[in-house]
Amino acid sequence: MTGLSGISSGLRALAAAGALALAWPAVAADAPASKPLPKLVVFMVVDGFPQEQLVKYYDLYARRGFKLLLDDGAWFSNNHYSHATTYTGVGHATLLSCAHPYKHGVVGNDWIDKKSRKRVYSTEDARHKYLDEETPEHAGTSPFNMKVTTVGDELMYANGKSRMIAIAGKDRSAIGLAGQLGTAYMHSTTTGRFITSDYYMKDYPDWWKKFYAGKPQDRYFGKQWTMLLPEEAYARSAPDDRPWTTNYKGLGTRFPHAISGGADQPNKSYYDAMLWTPYGDDLTLDFVKAAVEGENLGQNPAGVPDILAISWTSHDYVNHLFGPESRQSQDQTVRLDRVLSDLFDFLDRRVGLRNVVVSLSADHGFMNIPEFSSSRRLDAGRIDPRRWWPRSTPRCRRSSATASTSSPGGTRISTSTTTSSPRASSTRWRSRTRRRSSCAATPGWRRSTRAPSSRPDSCPTRSSPSRCTWRGTSRSAATSS
């Protein structure tokens, strides 16, 4: 998209990209009467939100949360991503760029660079650092790896006066939505604040400093995550404390969940753990309100639209931890509905909802936890890469420093340096098909009579009882993560 024509098509794509969109007429003073112009565009993403969850709890929603969009907005219910790598980084880079991953360049949350053969995080940029706190290695600091513009970029290019703010719990979410010219704020598990990098600014604005002077991120410490509704309302979801549930970050496996992360005072453990609960959405809402007021979004003196992009991160974390079929996920969804209702009331008082375009989408969906699916007699399970090969299957030995090849069946073998210790050697295997091939059929491999190692198996064949060893010259190839 480029120029004025690009921004009009981009705004149409913005509505089409969302699962839900809601618009009220608002005519700008200098705009044609037939083309109303909003004062504020609110583009929201719920991380890891399958459509079936949206409609499953309809009867539990407040009048002005999800129902405001479902009942009064346009619902695009048959939208699908065309990319297979439906990860957070890819989805957020796609939603407002309206480009496929092969165009915008973000093909995963991370990947292996073909030239350097090193891991690259989707939003990392070593040239830029976080403001006012330490920047970890591979931290998301800029949109350098994103090779296209977004709707916000095109809007700012078209009029030069619009403002674009993106807020998210994950750096790759905020940066993907902010594009090249917007400002991204992402949650820091080190301090519990929504921070940014020197790519976007040299120092925080006064409203940000004033907001965090009182440490509002600490006010949820000591609280517990309890069920919002009576217990009978959760009958449609899986029960608590299932045998496969993990006690992660000290949150426990059943209600009520302590959100302190095991800390006796607010610290990194607490700031990290709370984002895995609905309080992460409350924390995000607090900062969203401060940003709207501080940047005066929706009240642009030039009379042009501003864009506020929000990614609600906690839903993804809850689904990862408990599963979308859990009562925890149901409770988080209903609580997020109340957060949206609060946000819409705030925007109505501040800007007037008739002057706002609201769009809601998701970066990806979610499958039920395999143990739950299996308990319902569905064919489901987990693959443990450490136990993928039984001990009776072939093992691989090699003698070159670095080698990789492909079998006729499409099997990729990539190995690293062998040392004197069998456990210290590493063999990575990726199969693009389910075909099996013998060692003899794999170029560069021969049968070996050496004793097998005690490490987990990684070999290009499961059909041959013999072992394999590499006998070719050193060749290199990149493998995808």
Coordinates of C-alpha atoms in Angstrom, one line a residue:
M1 CA 0.0 0.0 0.0
T2 CA 1.3 3.4 -0.8
G3 CA -0.1 7.0 -0.6
L4 CA -3.7 8.1 -0.4
S5 CA -5.1 5.2 -2.4
G6 CA -3.2 2.8 -0.2
I7 CA -4.7 4.2 3.0
S8 CA -8.3 3.8 1.8
S9 CA -7.7 0.2 0.8
G10 CA -5.8 -0.3 4.0
L11 CA -8.7 0.8 6.2
R12 CA -11.0 -1.5 4.3
A13 CA -8.6 -4.3 4.9
L14 CA -8.5 -3.3 8.6
A15 CA -12.2 -4.0 8.9
A16 CA -11.9 -7.2 6.9
A17 CA -8.9 -8.5 8.9
G18 CA -10.9 -8.4 12.1
A19 CA -13.3 -11.1 13.2
L20 CA -15.5 -8.3 14.4
A21 CA -15.8 -4.7 13.4
L22 CA -18.0 -1.9 14.7
A23 CA -18.2 1.6 13.3
W24 CA -20.4 4.7 14.1
P25 CA -20.7 7.6 11.7
A26 CA -18.5 10.6 12.4
V27 CA -18.1 13.3 9.8
A28 CA -14.9 15.4 9.9
A29 CA -15.3 19.1 9.2
D30 CA -13.3 19.0 5.9
A31 CA -14.5 15.5 4.8
P32 CA -17.2 14.8 2.2
A33 CA -20.6 14.1 3.8
S34 CA -20.7 10.7 2.1
K35 CA -17.4 9.6 3.6
P36 CA -17.5 9.8 7.4
L37 CA -14.1 9.9 9.1
P38 CA -13.5 8.4 12.6
K39 CA -11.5 10.2 15.2
L40 CA -10.1 7.0 16.6
V41 CA -9.5 3.5 15.2
V42 CA -9.2 0.9 17.9
F43 CA -7.7 -2.3 16.5
M44 CA -7.7 -5.2 19.0
V45 CA -6.2 -8.7 18.9
V46 CA -6.9 -11.4 21.4
D47 CA -3.9 -13.6 21.4
G48 CA -4.8 -17.3 20.9
F49 CA -8.6 -16.8 20.6
P50 CA -10.4 -19.5 18.6
Q51 CA -13.8 -18.4 17.2
E52 CA -15.6 -21.2 19.0
Q53 CA -14.6 -19.7 22.3
L54 CA -16.0 -16.3 21.3
V55 CA -19.5 -17.7 20.7
K56 CA -19.4 -20.4 23.3
Y57 CA -19.9 -18.0 26.3
Y58 CA -22.2 -15.5 24.5
D59 CA -24.9 -15.8 27.2
L60 CA -22.3 -14.8 29.9
Y61 CA -21.2 -11.6 28.3
A62 CA -22.1 -8.1 29.4
R63 CA -24.2 -5.9 27.1
R64 CA -21.3 -3.6 26.2
G65 CA -18.4 -6.1 25.8
F66 CA -18.1 -8.7 23.1
K67 CA -21.9 -8.4 22.6
L68 CA -21.5 -4.8 21.4
L69 CA -19.5 -6.2 18.5
L70 CA -21.4 -9.4 18.0
D71 CA -24.8 -7.7 18.0
D72 CA -24.2 -4.3 16.6
G73 CA -21.1 -4.8 14.4
A74 CA -20.1 -6.6 11.2
W75 CA -19.0 -10.2 11.9
F76 CA -16.6 -11.7 9.4
S77 CA -17.0 -15.4 10.5
N78 CA -15.3 -17.2 7.6
N79 CA -11.9 -15.6 7.7
H80 CA -8.8 -17.8 7.5
Y81 CA -5.1 -17.2 7.5
S82 CA -3.3 -18.5 4.4
H83 CA 0.0 -19.2 6.2
A84 CA 0.7 -22.4 8.1
T85 CA 3.0 -20.8 10.8
T86 CA 0.2 -19.3 12.8
Y87 CA 2.4 -18.0 15.6
T88 CA 2.1 -14.8 17.5
G89 CA 4.8 -12.9 15.6
V90 CA 3.5 -13.9 12.2
G91 CA -0.1 -13.1 13.0
H92 CA 0.6 -9.6 14.4
A93 CA 2.8 -8.7 11.5
T94 CA 0.1 -9.8 9.1
L95 CA -3.0 -8.2 10.6
L96 CA -2.2 -4.6 10.0
S97 CA 0.2 -5.0 7.1
C98 CA -2.3 -6.9 5.1
A99 CA 0.6 -8.9 3.6
H100 CA 1.5 -12.5 3.6
P101 CA 4.6 -13.7 5.6
Y102 CA 6.7 -14.2 2.5
K103 CA 6.2 -10.5 1.8
H104 CA 6.4 -8.9 5.2
G105 CA 9.4 -11.2 6.2
V106 CA 8.2 -12.4 9.7
V107 CA 7.9 -16.1 9.0
G108 CA 7.9 -17.3 12.6
N109 CA 8.4 -16.1 16.2
D110 CA 12.0 -16.9 15.4
W111 CA 14.0 -18.7 12.7
I112 CA 17.5 -19.8 11.7
D113 CA 19.2 -17.3 9.5
K114 CA 20.5 -19.1 6.3
K115 CA 23.8 -17.1 6.1
S116 CA 24.8 -16.9 9.8
R117 CA 23.1 -20.1 10.8
K118 CA 22.1 -18.4 14.0
R119 CA 18.8 -18.0 15.7
V120 CA 16.9 -14.8 14.8
Y121 CA 14.1 -13.5 17.0
S122 CA 11.3 -11.9 14.9
T123 CA 11.6 -8.4 16.4
E124 CA 15.2 -8.4 17.7
D125 CA 17.6 -5.6 16.6
A126 CA 20.9 -5.3 18.4
R127 CA 21.3 -1.7 17.4
H128 CA 18.4 -0.6 19.7
K129 CA 18.0 -1.0 23.5
Y130 CA 15.1 -0.7 26.0
L131 CA 14.8 2.6 27.7
D132 CA 15.5 2.7 31.4
E133 CA 16.2 -1.0 31.9
E134 CA 18.4 -3.8 30.7
T135 CA 17.9 -5.3 27.3
P136 CA 18.3 -9.1 27.2
E137 CA 19.8 -10.9 24.2
H138 CA 17.3 -11.4 21.4
A139 CA 14.9 -8.9 22.9
G140 CA 12.3 -7.3 20.7
T141 CA 13.3 -3.7 20.1
S142 CA 12.4 -2.7 16.5
P143 CA 10.5 -3.7 13.3
F144 CA 13.8 -4.2 11.4
N145 CA 12.8 -7.7 10.3
M146 CA 9.4 -6.5 9.1
K147 CA 9.9 -5.4 5.5
V148 CA 6.5 -3.8 4.7
T149 CA 4.4 -0.9 6.0
T150 CA 1.1 -1.2 8.0
V151 CA -2.2 0.7 7.8
G152 CA -0.9 3.0 10.5
D153 CA 2.3 3.8 8.5
E154 CA 0.2 4.5 5.4
L155 CA -2.2 6.7 7.4
M156 CA 0.7 8.7 8.8
Y157 CA 2.3 8.9 5.4
A158 CA -0.9 10.2 3.9
N159 CA -1.5 13.1 6.3
G160 CA 1.6 13.4 8.3
K161 CA -0.3 14.1 11.5
S162 CA -2.0 10.9 12.7
R163 CA -0.7 9.1 15.7
M164 CA -0.2 5.3 16.1
I165 CA 0.2 3.6 19.5
A166 CA 0.4 -0.2 19.9
I167 CA 0.3 -1.8 23.4
A168 CA 0.7 -5.5 24.1
G169 CA 2.0 -8.0 26.6
K170 CA 4.5 -9.4 24.1
D171 CA 7.1 -7.3 22.3
R172 CA 6.5 -9.2 19.0
S173 CA 2.8 -8.3 19.2
A174 CA 3.3 -4.6 19.9
I175 CA 6.0 -4.1 17.3
G176 CA 4.1 -6.0 14.6
L177 CA 1.1 -3.8 15.1
A178 CA 3.0 -0.5 15.4
G179 CA 4.7 -1.0 12.1
Q180 CA 7.6 1.3 11.0
L181 CA 6.3 4.7 12.2
G182 CA 4.1 3.9 15.2
T183 CA 5.1 3.6 18.8
A184 CA 5.2 0.2 20.5
Y185 CA 4.8 -0.4 24.2
M186 CA 5.4 -3.9 25.5
H187 CA 5.2 -5.4 29.0
S188 CA 8.4 -6.0 30.9
T189 CA 8.6 -8.9 33.3
T190 CA 11.6 -7.3 34.9
T191 CA 9.7 -4.2 36.2
G192 CA 6.1 -4.9 35.3
R193 CA 5.9 -1.7 33.2
F194 CA 5.0 -1.2 29.6
I195 CA 8.2 -0.1 28.1
T196 CA 9.7 0.8 24.7
S197 CA 13.1 1.1 23.0
D198 CA 15.2 3.9 21.7
Y199 CA 14.0 3.0 18.2
Y200 CA 10.8 4.8 19.0
M201 CA 12.0 7.6 21.3
K202 CA 14.9 8.9 23.3
D203 CA 13.1 9.3 26.5
Y204 CA 9.7 8.5 27.9
P205 CA 6.9 11.2 27.7
D206 CA 5.9 13.0 30.9
W207 CA 2.6 11.1 31.1
W208 CA 4.4 7.8 31.2
K209 CA 6.7 8.9 34.0
K210 CA 3.8 10.3 36.0
F211 CA 1.8 7.1 35.5
Y212 CA 4.6 4.8 36.8
A213 CA 5.7 7.1 39.6
G214 CA 3.1 5.4 41.8
K215 CA 4.0 1.8 40.7
P216 CA 0.5 0.9 39.6
Q217 CA 1.8 -2.5 38.5
D218 CA 2.1 -3.5 42.2
R219 CA -1.5 -2.9 43.2
Y220 CA -2.5 -6.4 42.1
F221 CA 0.1 -8.1 44.3
G222 CA -1.4 -10.3 46.9
K223 CA -4.7 -10.9 45.0
Q224 CA -6.0 -14.3 44.1
W225 CA -7.6 -15.3 40.8
T226 CA -11.0 -16.7 41.8
M227 CA -14.0 -17.6 39.6
L228 CA -16.0 -14.6 38.6
L229 CA -19.3 -16.5 38.2
P230 CA -21.1 -19.1 40.3
E231 CA -19.6 -22.5 39.9
E232 CA -22.6 -24.0 38.0
A233 CA -21.9 -21.5 35.2
Y234 CA -18.7 -23.4 34.4
A235 CA -20.4 -26.7 33.8
R236 CA -19.7 -26.4 30.0
S237 CA -15.9 -26.4 30.7
A238 CA -13.5 -29.1 31.9
P239 CA -13.2 -29.4 35.7
D240 CA -10.3 -28.2 37.8
D241 CA -7.1 -29.9 38.8
R242 CA -6.9 -32.4 36.0
P243 CA -4.0 -34.9 36.3
W244 CA -2.2 -33.4 33.3
T245 CA -2.4 -29.8 34.5
T246 CA 1.0 -28.3 35.4
N247 CA 1.8 -26.1 38.4
Y248 CA 3.6 -23.4 36.3
K249 CA 5.1 -20.2 37.8
G250 CA 3.5 -21.0 41.1
L251 CA 0.0 -20.5 39.9
G252 CA -1.3 -23.9 41.0
T253 CA -3.6 -26.2 39.2
R254 CA -7.1 -25.2 40.6
F255 CA -9.0 -22.2 41.8
P256 CA -8.1 -20.0 43.6
H257 CA -4.8 -19.2 41.9
A258 CA -2.3 -17.0 43.8
I259 CA -0.7 -14.6 41.3
S260 CA 2.4 -13.6 43.3
G261 CA 4.6 -16.1 41.5
G262 CA 5.8 -17.3 44.9
A263 CA 7.3 -13.9 45.8
D264 CA 6.8 -12.2 49.2
Q265 CA 7.0 -8.8 47.5
P266 CA 6.5 -7.4 44.0
N267 CA 9.4 -8.6 41.8
K268 CA 10.2 -10.3 38.5
S269 CA 8.4 -13.5 39.5
Y270 CA 5.2 -11.6 40.3
Y271 CA 5.4 -9.4 37.2
D272 CA 5.8 -12.6 35.0
A273 CA 3.2 -14.7 36.7
M274 CA 0.4 -12.1 36.8
L275 CA 0.4 -11.9 33.0
W276 CA -0.6 -15.5 32.9
T277 CA -3.9 -14.6 34.7
P278 CA -6.7 -12.2 33.9
Y279 CA -4.9 -9.5 35.9
G280 CA -2.6 -9.2 33.0
D281 CA -5.6 -7.7 31.0
D282 CA -6.4 -5.4 33.9
L283 CA -2.8 -4.2 33.9
T284 CA -3.0 -3.6 30.1
L285 CA -6.3 -1.7 30.4
D286 CA -4.7 0.6 33.1
F287 CA -1.9 1.5 30.7
V288 CA -4.2 1.8 27.7
K289 CA -6.3 4.4 29.5
A290 CA -3.1 6.3 30.5
A291 CA -1.9 6.3 26.9
V292 CA -5.2 7.5 25.5
E293 CA -5.3 10.4 28.0
G294 CA -1.5 11.1 27.8
E295 CA -1.4 11.2 24.0
N296 CA -4.9 12.7 23.7
L297 CA -5.8 10.0 21.2
G298 CA -9.0 10.6 19.3
Q299 CA -8.7 14.3 19.9
N300 CA -6.2 15.1 17.2
P301 CA -6.0 18.9 16.7
A302 CA -5.5 18.3 12.9
G303 CA -8.9 16.6 12.7
V304 CA -7.3 13.3 11.4
P305 CA -7.8 9.8 12.8
D306 CA -5.5 8.3 15.3
I307 CA -4.9 4.5 15.7
L308 CA -4.8 2.6 19.0
A309 CA -3.8 -1.1 18.6
I310 CA -4.1 -3.4 21.6
S311 CA -3.1 -7.0 21.9
W312 CA -4.6 -8.8 24.9
T313 CA -1.9 -11.3 25.7
S314 CA -3.2 -13.1 28.8
H315 CA -5.7 -15.3 27.0
D316 CA -2.9 -17.0 25.1
Y317 CA -1.0 -17.7 28.2
V318 CA -4.1 -19.1 30.0
N319 CA -4.9 -21.4 27.0
H320 CA -1.3 -22.6 26.9
L321 CA -1.3 -23.4 30.6
F322 CA -4.8 -24.8 31.2
G323 CA -6.2 -25.4 27.7
P324 CA -9.1 -23.6 25.9
E325 CA -11.5 -26.2 27.2
S326 CA -10.7 -25.4 30.9
R327 CA -12.8 -23.4 33.3
Q328 CA -9.8 -21.1 33.7
S329 CA -10.0 -20.2 30.0
Q330 CA -13.7 -19.7 30.3
D331 CA -13.3 -17.4 33.3
Q332 CA -10.5 -15.4 31.6
T333 CA -12.7 -15.0 28.5
V334 CA -15.6 -13.7 30.6
R335 CA -13.3 -11.4 32.5
L336 CA -11.9 -10.0 29.3
D337 CA -15.4 -9.3 28.2
R338 CA -15.8 -7.1 31.3
V339 CA -12.4 -5.4 30.5
L340 CA -13.7 -4.6 27.0
S341 CA -16.9 -3.2 28.5
D342 CA -14.8 -1.0 30.8
L343 CA -12.7 0.2 27.8
F344 CA -15.7 1.0 25.6
D345 CA -17.3 3.0 28.5
F346 CA -14.0 4.9 28.9
L347 CA -13.8 5.6 25.2
D348 CA -17.4 6.7 25.1
R349 CA -16.8 9.3 27.8
R350 CA -13.5 10.4 26.3
V351 CA -14.1 10.4 22.5
G352 CA -17.6 9.3 22.0
L353 CA -18.2 5.8 20.6
R354 CA -19.9 7.3 17.5
N355 CA -16.5 8.7 16.6
V356 CA -14.7 5.4 17.0
V357 CA -14.1 2.4 14.7
V358 CA -13.5 -0.8 16.7
S359 CA -12.0 -4.0 15.2
L360 CA -11.3 -7.3 16.9
S361 CA -9.4 -10.3 15.6
A362 CA -7.0 -13.0 16.7
D363 CA -3.5 -13.9 15.6
H364 CA -4.2 -17.7 15.9
G365 CA -6.7 -20.2 17.4
F366 CA -6.1 -23.0 19.8
M367 CA -6.5 -26.8 20.0
N368 CA -7.7 -28.5 23.1
I369 CA -5.1 -30.1 25.3
P370 CA -4.4 -33.6 23.8
E371 CA -5.1 -35.4 27.1
F372 CA -8.5 -33.8 27.2
S373 CA -9.2 -34.8 23.6
S374 CA -8.0 -38.3 24.3
S375 CA -10.3 -38.6 27.3
R376 CA -13.2 -37.9 24.8
R377 CA -12.1 -40.8 22.7
L378 CA -10.4 -38.7 20.0
D379 CA -7.1 -39.7 18.4
A380 CA -4.8 -37.3 20.2
G381 CA -1.5 -37.4 22.0
R382 CA 1.9 -35.8 22.4
I383 CA 5.2 -36.4 20.7
D384 CA 8.3 -36.4 22.9
P385 CA 11.3 -35.8 20.7
R386 CA 13.5 -37.5 23.3
R387 CA 11.6 -40.7 23.0
W388 CA 10.7 -40.5 19.3
W389 CA 13.0 -43.4 18.4
P390 CA 12.8 -46.7 20.3
R391 CA 16.2 -48.0 21.5
S392 CA 16.0 -50.9 19.0
T393 CA 16.0 -48.5 16.0
P394 CA 19.2 -47.5 14.1
R395 CA 21.6 -45.0 15.4
C396 CA 23.7 -42.5 13.4
R397 CA 27.4 -42.0 13.6
R398 CA 29.4 -39.5 11.6
S399 CA 33.0 -38.4 11.1
S400 CA 32.9 -35.0 9.4
A401 CA 32.7 -31.7 11.3
T402 CA 29.4 -30.5 9.8
A403 CA 27.2 -32.4 7.4
S404 CA 23.7 -32.5 6.1
T405 CA 21.9 -34.2 3.2
S406 CA 18.5 -35.2 2.0
S407 CA 17.3 -38.7 1.2
P408 CA 15.2 -39.4 -1.9
G409 CA 12.2 -39.7 0.4
G410 CA 12.6 -36.1 1.5
T411 CA 14.3 -36.7 4.9
R412 CA 16.6 -34.0 6.1
I413 CA 19.5 -34.9 8.2
S414 CA 21.7 -32.2 9.8
T415 CA 24.4 -33.1 12.3
S416 CA 26.9 -31.2 14.4
T417 CA 30.4 -32.1 15.7
T418 CA 31.0 -35.5 17.2
T419 CA 33.1 -35.6 20.4
S420 CA 34.6 -38.4 22.4
S421 CA 31.4 -38.6 24.4
P422 CA 28.4 -40.1 22.7
R423 CA 26.1 -37.9 24.7
A424 CA 28.0 -34.8 23.7
S425 CA 27.3 -35.3 20.0
S426 CA 24.1 -33.9 18.5
T427 CA 22.1 -35.0 15.6
R428 CA 19.0 -33.1 14.4
W429 CA 16.5 -34.7 12.1
R430 CA 13.5 -33.3 10.3
S431 CA 11.1 -35.3 8.2
R432 CA 9.1 -33.5 5.5
T433 CA 7.2 -36.7 4.7
R434 CA 6.3 -39.9 6.5
R435 CA 8.3 -42.0 4.1
R436 CA 11.0 -44.3 5.5
S437 CA 14.3 -44.8 3.8
S438 CA 17.2 -47.3 4.6
C439 CA 20.7 -46.1 5.4
A440 CA 21.9 -47.6 2.1
A441 CA 19.4 -45.5 0.2
T442 CA 20.5 -42.3 1.9
P443 CA 23.4 -40.6 0.0
G444 CA 26.5 -40.3 2.1
W445 CA 25.5 -42.9 4.8
R446 CA 26.8 -46.4 5.4
R447 CA 26.1 -49.2 7.8
S448 CA 28.1 -49.3 11.0
T449 CA 29.0 -52.1 13.4
R450 CA 29.9 -49.8 16.2
A451 CA 28.2 -50.2 19.5
P452 CA 25.1 -48.0 19.9
S453 CA 25.3 -45.0 22.2
S454 CA 23.0 -44.6 25.2
R455 CA 21.6 -41.3 24.0
P456 CA 18.1 -41.0 22.3
D457 CA 18.0 -42.1 18.8
S458 CA 18.1 -39.8 15.8
C459 CA 18.6 -41.6 12.5
P460 CA 17.2 -41.3 9.0
T461 CA 15.5 -44.7 9.1
R462 CA 13.3 -46.7 11.3
S463 CA 13.0 -49.7 9.0
S464 CA 16.5 -51.0 9.1
P465 CA 17.9 -52.7 12.3
S466 CA 21.5 -51.7 11.5
R467 CA 23.2 -48.4 12.5
C468 CA 24.3 -45.6 10.2
T469 CA 27.4 -43.4 9.9
W470 CA 28.2 -40.4 7.8
R471 CA 31.0 -40.9 5.3
G472 CA 30.8 -37.8 3.1
T473 CA 32.6 -34.5 2.9
S474 CA 31.6 -31.5 5.0
R475 CA 28.5 -29.8 3.7
S476 CA 26.2 -27.3 5.4
A477 CA 22.5 -26.6 5.3
A478 CA 20.1 -24.5 7.3
T479 CA 17.3 -26.1 9.3
S480 CA 14.2 -24.3 10.4
S481 CA 13.4 -24.0 14.0

